[in-house]
């Protein structure tokens, strides 16, 4: 029963490390960001374009530190979402 949670934690940890490494590499020659909104703009435009060859489709915030980035054609998941064989595993 604890196995899926452990797998999720390991996957999240790997994702965090990869993301942190990419951001460090992409921002080494840029000026420091002024605030959170500057950081989010960088991620939506520069970072996303470099990694996924397109900008984020939508950025929303509740102005309380919560940001939602929307990519309507996220390449890493579009094939998975196209087939029904993955529906059982999608909630994971």
Short mmCIF file of N, CA, C and O in Angstrom, two decimals:
data_model
loop_
_atom_site.label_atom_id
_atom_site.label_comp_id
_atom_site.label_asym_id
_atom_site.label_seq_id
_atom_site.Cartn_x
_atom_site.Cartn_y
_atom_site.Cartn_z
N UNK A 1 0.83 -1.20 0.00
CA UNK A 1 0.00 0.00 0.00
C UNK A 1 0.87 1.26 0.00
O UNK A 1 0.54 2.24 -0.62
N UNK A 2 2.00 1.24 0.69
CA UNK A 2 2.88 2.39 0.75
C UNK A 2 3.76 2.53 -0.48
O UNK A 2 4.41 3.54 -0.67
N UNK A 3 3.79 1.52 -1.32
CA UNK A 3 4.67 1.52 -2.49
C UNK A 3 4.35 2.64 -3.48
O UNK A 3 5.26 3.33 -3.92
N UNK A 4 3.08 2.89 -3.87
CA UNK A 4 2.82 3.98 -4.82
C UNK A 4 3.24 5.34 -4.26
O UNK A 4 3.78 6.17 -4.99
N UNK A 5 3.06 5.57 -2.97
CA UNK A 5 3.46 6.84 -2.37
C UNK A 5 4.97 7.00 -2.43
O UNK A 5 5.49 8.08 -2.70
N UNK A 6 5.70 5.93 -2.18
CA UNK A 6 7.16 5.98 -2.25
C UNK A 6 7.62 6.27 -3.67
O UNK A 6 8.56 7.04 -3.89
N UNK A 7 6.95 5.67 -4.64
CA UNK A 7 7.28 5.91 -6.05
C UNK A 7 7.01 7.35 -6.43
O UNK A 7 7.81 7.97 -7.15
N UNK A 8 5.91 7.90 -5.95
CA UNK A 8 5.57 9.29 -6.24
C UNK A 8 6.61 10.22 -5.62
O UNK A 8 7.07 11.15 -6.26
N UNK A 9 6.99 9.95 -4.38
CA UNK A 9 7.98 10.78 -3.71
C UNK A 9 9.30 10.75 -4.46
O UNK A 9 9.94 11.79 -4.66
N UNK A 10 9.73 9.59 -4.90
CA UNK A 10 10.99 9.47 -5.64
C UNK A 10 10.89 10.21 -6.97
O UNK A 10 11.82 10.92 -7.36
N UNK A 11 9.77 10.08 -7.66
CA UNK A 11 9.57 10.76 -8.94
C UNK A 11 9.56 12.27 -8.75
O UNK A 11 10.17 13.02 -9.53
N UNK A 12 8.87 12.74 -7.70
CA UNK A 12 8.84 14.18 -7.42
C UNK A 12 10.24 14.69 -7.12
O UNK A 12 10.63 15.77 -7.56
N UNK A 13 11.01 13.92 -6.37
CA UNK A 13 12.37 14.31 -6.03
C UNK A 13 13.24 14.41 -7.28
O UNK A 13 14.01 15.36 -7.44
N UNK A 14 13.11 13.44 -8.16
CA UNK A 14 13.87 13.46 -9.42
C UNK A 14 13.47 14.67 -10.26
O UNK A 14 14.34 15.36 -10.81
N UNK A 15 12.18 14.93 -10.35
CA UNK A 15 11.69 16.08 -11.11
C UNK A 15 12.20 17.40 -10.55
O UNK A 15 12.58 18.30 -11.30
N UNK A 16 12.22 17.48 -9.24
CA UNK A 16 12.71 18.70 -8.59
C UNK A 16 14.18 18.93 -8.93
O UNK A 16 14.59 20.03 -9.29
N UNK A 17 14.99 17.87 -8.81
CA UNK A 17 16.43 17.99 -9.09
C UNK A 17 16.70 18.36 -10.55
O UNK A 17 17.54 19.21 -10.85
N UNK A 18 15.97 17.75 -11.47
CA UNK A 18 16.14 18.06 -12.89
C UNK A 18 15.71 19.50 -13.16
O UNK A 18 16.43 20.25 -13.82
N UNK A 19 14.57 19.89 -12.62
CA UNK A 19 14.09 21.27 -12.81
C UNK A 19 15.04 22.29 -12.24
O UNK A 19 15.33 23.32 -12.86
N UNK A 20 15.55 22.02 -11.05
CA UNK A 20 16.50 22.93 -10.42
C UNK A 20 17.77 23.06 -11.26
O UNK A 20 18.27 24.17 -11.48
N UNK A 21 18.28 21.96 -11.75
CA UNK A 21 19.47 22.00 -12.59
C UNK A 21 19.26 22.78 -13.88
O UNK A 21 20.11 23.56 -14.30
N UNK A 22 18.09 22.57 -14.51
CA UNK A 22 17.79 23.29 -15.75
C UNK A 22 17.68 24.79 -15.49
O UNK A 22 18.24 25.60 -16.24
N UNK A 23 16.98 25.17 -14.44
CA UNK A 23 16.80 26.59 -14.13
C UNK A 23 18.15 27.23 -13.81
O UNK A 23 18.44 28.34 -14.25
N UNK A 24 18.99 26.53 -13.05
CA UNK A 24 20.32 27.09 -12.74
C UNK A 24 21.11 27.31 -14.02
O UNK A 24 21.77 28.34 -14.19
N UNK A 25 21.04 26.37 -14.93
CA UNK A 25 21.78 26.49 -16.19
C UNK A 25 21.23 27.64 -17.04
O UNK A 25 21.99 28.42 -17.62
N UNK A 26 19.91 27.75 -17.14
CA UNK A 26 19.30 28.76 -18.01
C UNK A 26 19.39 30.17 -17.45
O UNK A 26 19.27 31.14 -18.18
N UNK A 27 19.55 30.32 -16.13
CA UNK A 27 19.55 31.65 -15.53
C UNK A 27 20.94 32.15 -15.15
O UNK A 27 21.07 33.24 -14.61
N UNK A 28 21.99 31.39 -15.45
CA UNK A 28 23.33 31.77 -15.00
C UNK A 28 23.78 33.12 -15.57
O UNK A 28 24.56 33.81 -14.95
N UNK A 29 23.28 33.51 -16.73
CA UNK A 29 23.69 34.77 -17.36
C UNK A 29 22.60 35.84 -17.31
O UNK A 29 22.70 36.85 -18.01
N UNK A 30 21.58 35.65 -16.52
CA UNK A 30 20.50 36.64 -16.43
C UNK A 30 20.59 37.41 -15.11
O UNK A 30 21.16 36.94 -14.13
N UNK A 31 20.00 38.60 -15.12
CA UNK A 31 19.96 39.41 -13.90
C UNK A 31 19.02 38.76 -12.89
O UNK A 31 18.15 37.96 -13.26
N UNK A 32 19.20 39.10 -11.62
CA UNK A 32 18.34 38.55 -10.57
C UNK A 32 16.89 38.99 -10.81
O UNK A 32 16.64 40.09 -11.29
N UNK A 33 15.97 38.13 -10.47
CA UNK A 33 14.55 38.45 -10.63
C UNK A 33 14.10 39.37 -9.50
O UNK A 33 14.54 39.23 -8.37
N UNK A 34 13.20 40.31 -9.84
CA UNK A 34 12.72 41.28 -8.84
C UNK A 34 11.72 40.65 -7.88
O UNK A 34 11.70 40.96 -6.71
N UNK A 35 10.85 39.79 -8.41
CA UNK A 35 9.78 39.23 -7.58
C UNK A 35 9.28 37.92 -8.19
O UNK A 35 9.79 37.47 -9.23
N UNK A 36 8.28 37.33 -7.56
CA UNK A 36 7.72 36.06 -8.04
C UNK A 36 7.17 36.17 -9.44
O UNK A 36 7.31 35.25 -10.24
N UNK A 37 6.51 37.28 -9.73
CA UNK A 37 5.91 37.45 -11.06
C UNK A 37 6.99 37.45 -12.15
O UNK A 37 6.80 36.86 -13.21
N UNK A 38 8.13 38.07 -11.88
CA UNK A 38 9.25 38.04 -12.82
C UNK A 38 9.71 36.60 -13.06
O UNK A 38 10.03 36.22 -14.18
N UNK A 39 9.77 35.82 -11.99
CA UNK A 39 10.19 34.42 -12.10
C UNK A 39 9.19 33.66 -12.96
O UNK A 39 9.58 32.91 -13.86
N UNK A 40 7.90 33.86 -12.71
CA UNK A 40 6.88 33.15 -13.47
C UNK A 40 6.89 33.55 -14.93
O UNK A 40 6.72 32.72 -15.82
N UNK A 41 7.12 34.82 -15.22
CA UNK A 41 7.21 35.26 -16.61
C UNK A 41 8.38 34.59 -17.31
O UNK A 41 8.28 34.18 -18.46
N UNK A 42 9.52 34.49 -16.61
CA UNK A 42 10.69 33.82 -17.18
C UNK A 42 10.36 32.36 -17.50
O UNK A 42 10.68 31.86 -18.57
N UNK A 43 9.71 31.67 -16.57
CA UNK A 43 9.37 30.27 -16.78
C UNK A 43 8.42 30.12 -17.96
O UNK A 43 8.62 29.26 -18.82
N UNK A 44 7.40 30.98 -18.02
CA UNK A 44 6.39 30.87 -19.08
C UNK A 44 6.93 31.20 -20.47
O UNK A 44 6.48 30.62 -21.45
N UNK A 45 7.84 32.12 -20.55
CA UNK A 45 8.35 32.54 -21.86
C UNK A 45 9.67 31.86 -22.18
O UNK A 45 9.74 30.98 -23.03
N UNK A 46 10.73 32.26 -21.50
CA UNK A 46 12.07 31.80 -21.85
C UNK A 46 12.29 30.32 -21.58
O UNK A 46 12.71 29.56 -22.46
N UNK A 47 12.03 29.89 -20.36
CA UNK A 47 12.27 28.50 -19.98
C UNK A 47 11.42 27.54 -20.79
O UNK A 47 11.92 26.59 -21.38
N UNK A 48 10.12 27.78 -20.83
CA UNK A 48 9.20 26.86 -21.52
C UNK A 48 9.54 26.80 -23.01
O UNK A 48 9.49 25.74 -23.62
N UNK A 49 9.88 27.94 -23.60
CA UNK A 49 10.22 27.98 -25.02
C UNK A 49 11.50 27.18 -25.29
O UNK A 49 11.58 26.44 -26.27
N UNK A 50 12.47 27.30 -24.40
CA UNK A 50 13.72 26.56 -24.58
C UNK A 50 13.50 25.05 -24.45
O UNK A 50 14.00 24.27 -25.25
N UNK A 51 12.73 24.65 -23.46
CA UNK A 51 12.55 23.22 -23.19
C UNK A 51 11.51 22.59 -24.11
O UNK A 51 11.71 21.50 -24.63
N UNK A 52 10.37 23.27 -24.34
CA UNK A 52 9.25 22.67 -25.06
C UNK A 52 8.96 23.31 -26.41
O UNK A 52 7.98 22.97 -27.07
N UNK A 53 9.78 24.29 -26.84
CA UNK A 53 9.63 24.95 -28.14
C UNK A 53 8.32 25.71 -28.29
O UNK A 53 7.82 25.90 -29.39
N UNK A 54 7.75 26.15 -27.18
CA UNK A 54 6.54 26.98 -27.19
C UNK A 54 6.38 27.66 -25.85
O UNK A 54 6.94 27.22 -24.85
N UNK A 55 5.63 28.77 -25.85
CA UNK A 55 5.35 29.45 -24.58
C UNK A 55 4.17 28.76 -23.89
O UNK A 55 3.42 28.02 -24.51
N UNK A 56 4.03 29.03 -22.62
CA UNK A 56 2.87 28.57 -21.85
C UNK A 56 1.63 29.20 -22.48
O UNK A 56 1.67 30.35 -22.94
N UNK A 57 0.52 28.49 -22.49
CA UNK A 57 -0.71 29.03 -23.07
C UNK A 57 -1.42 30.00 -22.13
O UNK A 57 -2.07 30.94 -22.58
N UNK A 58 -1.29 29.77 -20.82
CA UNK A 58 -2.01 30.62 -19.88
C UNK A 58 -1.32 30.59 -18.52
O UNK A 58 -0.89 29.53 -18.07
N UNK A 59 -1.22 31.74 -17.89
CA UNK A 59 -0.69 31.86 -16.53
C UNK A 59 -1.74 32.57 -15.70
O UNK A 59 -2.21 33.65 -16.05
N UNK A 60 -2.12 31.95 -14.60
CA UNK A 60 -3.11 32.54 -13.69
C UNK A 60 -2.53 32.58 -12.29
O UNK A 60 -1.71 31.75 -11.93
N UNK A 61 -2.98 33.53 -11.51
CA UNK A 61 -2.58 33.62 -10.12
C UNK A 61 -3.75 34.09 -9.27
O UNK A 61 -4.64 34.78 -9.76
N UNK A 62 -3.73 33.70 -7.99
CA UNK A 62 -4.74 34.21 -7.07
C UNK A 62 -4.17 35.36 -6.26
O UNK A 62 -4.78 35.83 -5.31
N UNK A 63 -2.97 35.82 -6.62
CA UNK A 63 -2.26 36.92 -5.96
C UNK A 63 -1.95 36.63 -4.50
O UNK A 63 -1.77 37.53 -3.70
N UNK A 64 -1.91 35.34 -4.16
CA UNK A 64 -1.55 34.93 -2.80
C UNK A 64 -0.46 33.86 -2.87
O UNK A 64 -0.37 33.00 -2.01
N UNK A 65 0.34 33.91 -3.93
CA UNK A 65 1.44 32.98 -4.06
C UNK A 65 1.13 31.69 -4.80
O UNK A 65 1.96 30.80 -4.89
N UNK A 66 -0.09 31.56 -5.34
CA UNK A 66 -0.46 30.38 -6.11
C UNK A 66 -0.51 30.75 -7.58
O UNK A 66 -1.20 31.68 -7.99
N UNK A 67 0.28 30.01 -8.38
CA UNK A 67 0.32 30.22 -9.83
C UNK A 67 -0.09 28.92 -10.52
O UNK A 67 0.31 27.85 -10.10
N UNK A 68 -0.86 29.07 -11.59
CA UNK A 68 -1.27 27.91 -12.39
C UNK A 68 -0.82 28.16 -13.83
O UNK A 68 -1.22 29.14 -14.45
N UNK A 69 0.06 27.28 -14.31
CA UNK A 69 0.54 27.36 -15.69
C UNK A 69 -0.23 26.35 -16.51
O UNK A 69 -0.36 25.21 -16.11
N UNK A 70 -0.73 26.79 -17.67
CA UNK A 70 -1.53 25.91 -18.51
C UNK A 70 -0.87 25.78 -19.88
O UNK A 70 -0.61 26.77 -20.55
N UNK A 71 -0.60 24.54 -20.25
CA UNK A 71 -0.05 24.23 -21.57
C UNK A 71 -1.05 23.28 -22.22
O UNK A 71 -1.19 22.13 -21.82
N UNK A 72 -1.77 23.76 -23.21
CA UNK A 72 -2.85 22.99 -23.82
C UNK A 72 -2.36 21.82 -24.67
O UNK A 72 -3.14 20.92 -24.99
N UNK A 73 -1.09 21.83 -25.05
CA UNK A 73 -0.55 20.74 -25.87
C UNK A 73 0.80 20.32 -25.30
O UNK A 73 1.82 20.36 -25.99
N UNK A 74 0.80 19.91 -24.05
CA UNK A 74 2.03 19.51 -23.36
C UNK A 74 2.55 18.23 -23.99
O UNK A 74 1.96 17.17 -23.84
N UNK A 75 3.67 18.34 -24.70
CA UNK A 75 4.18 17.24 -25.52
C UNK A 75 4.41 15.94 -24.75
O UNK A 75 4.25 14.86 -25.29
N UNK A 76 4.83 16.06 -23.49
CA UNK A 76 5.15 14.84 -22.75
C UNK A 76 3.92 14.03 -22.35
O UNK A 76 4.04 12.86 -22.01
N UNK A 77 2.74 14.64 -22.39
CA UNK A 77 1.53 13.92 -21.99
C UNK A 77 0.51 13.73 -23.11
O UNK A 77 -0.44 12.99 -22.93
N UNK A 78 0.70 14.36 -24.27
CA UNK A 78 -0.33 14.27 -25.30
C UNK A 78 -0.52 12.85 -25.82
O UNK A 78 -1.65 12.43 -26.06
N UNK A 79 0.55 12.09 -25.97
CA UNK A 79 0.39 10.71 -26.45
C UNK A 79 -0.33 9.86 -25.40
O UNK A 79 -1.16 9.03 -25.74
N UNK A 80 -0.01 10.09 -24.14
CA UNK A 80 -0.64 9.32 -23.08
C UNK A 80 -2.14 9.62 -23.02
O UNK A 80 -2.95 8.73 -22.83
N UNK A 81 -2.51 10.89 -23.21
CA UNK A 81 -3.91 11.26 -23.10
C UNK A 81 -4.72 10.85 -24.32
O UNK A 81 -5.94 10.83 -24.28
N UNK A 82 -4.06 10.51 -25.43
CA UNK A 82 -4.77 10.16 -26.66
C UNK A 82 -5.34 8.73 -26.62
O UNK A 82 -6.33 8.44 -27.27
N UNK A 83 -4.73 7.86 -25.86
CA UNK A 83 -5.17 6.47 -25.84
C UNK A 83 -5.94 6.11 -24.58
O UNK A 83 -5.72 6.65 -23.52
N UNK A 84 -6.88 5.17 -24.71
CA UNK A 84 -7.68 4.76 -23.57
C UNK A 84 -6.95 3.77 -22.65
O UNK A 84 -7.35 3.58 -21.53
N UNK A 85 -5.86 3.17 -23.15
CA UNK A 85 -5.18 2.16 -22.36
C UNK A 85 -4.56 2.75 -21.09
O UNK A 85 -4.23 2.03 -20.17
N UNK A 86 -4.40 4.08 -21.03
CA UNK A 86 -3.77 4.71 -19.87
C UNK A 86 -4.77 5.27 -18.87
O UNK A 86 -4.38 5.77 -17.83
N UNK A 87 -6.05 5.22 -19.17
CA UNK A 87 -7.05 5.81 -18.30
C UNK A 87 -7.00 5.24 -16.88
O UNK A 87 -7.17 5.98 -15.91
N UNK A 88 -6.77 3.97 -16.74
CA UNK A 88 -6.72 3.35 -15.43
C UNK A 88 -5.57 3.91 -14.59
O UNK A 88 -5.68 4.08 -13.38
N UNK A 89 -4.45 4.24 -15.24
CA UNK A 89 -3.27 4.71 -14.54
C UNK A 89 -3.18 6.23 -14.46
O UNK A 89 -2.31 6.75 -13.76
N UNK A 90 -4.06 6.95 -15.14
CA UNK A 90 -3.99 8.40 -15.19
C UNK A 90 -4.04 9.08 -13.82
O UNK A 90 -3.30 10.03 -13.58
N UNK A 91 -4.89 8.64 -12.90
CA UNK A 91 -4.93 9.32 -11.60
C UNK A 91 -3.60 9.29 -10.84
O UNK A 91 -3.31 10.16 -10.04
N UNK A 92 -2.77 8.28 -11.09
CA UNK A 92 -1.47 8.19 -10.41
C UNK A 92 -0.60 9.34 -10.82
O UNK A 92 0.22 9.83 -10.11
#
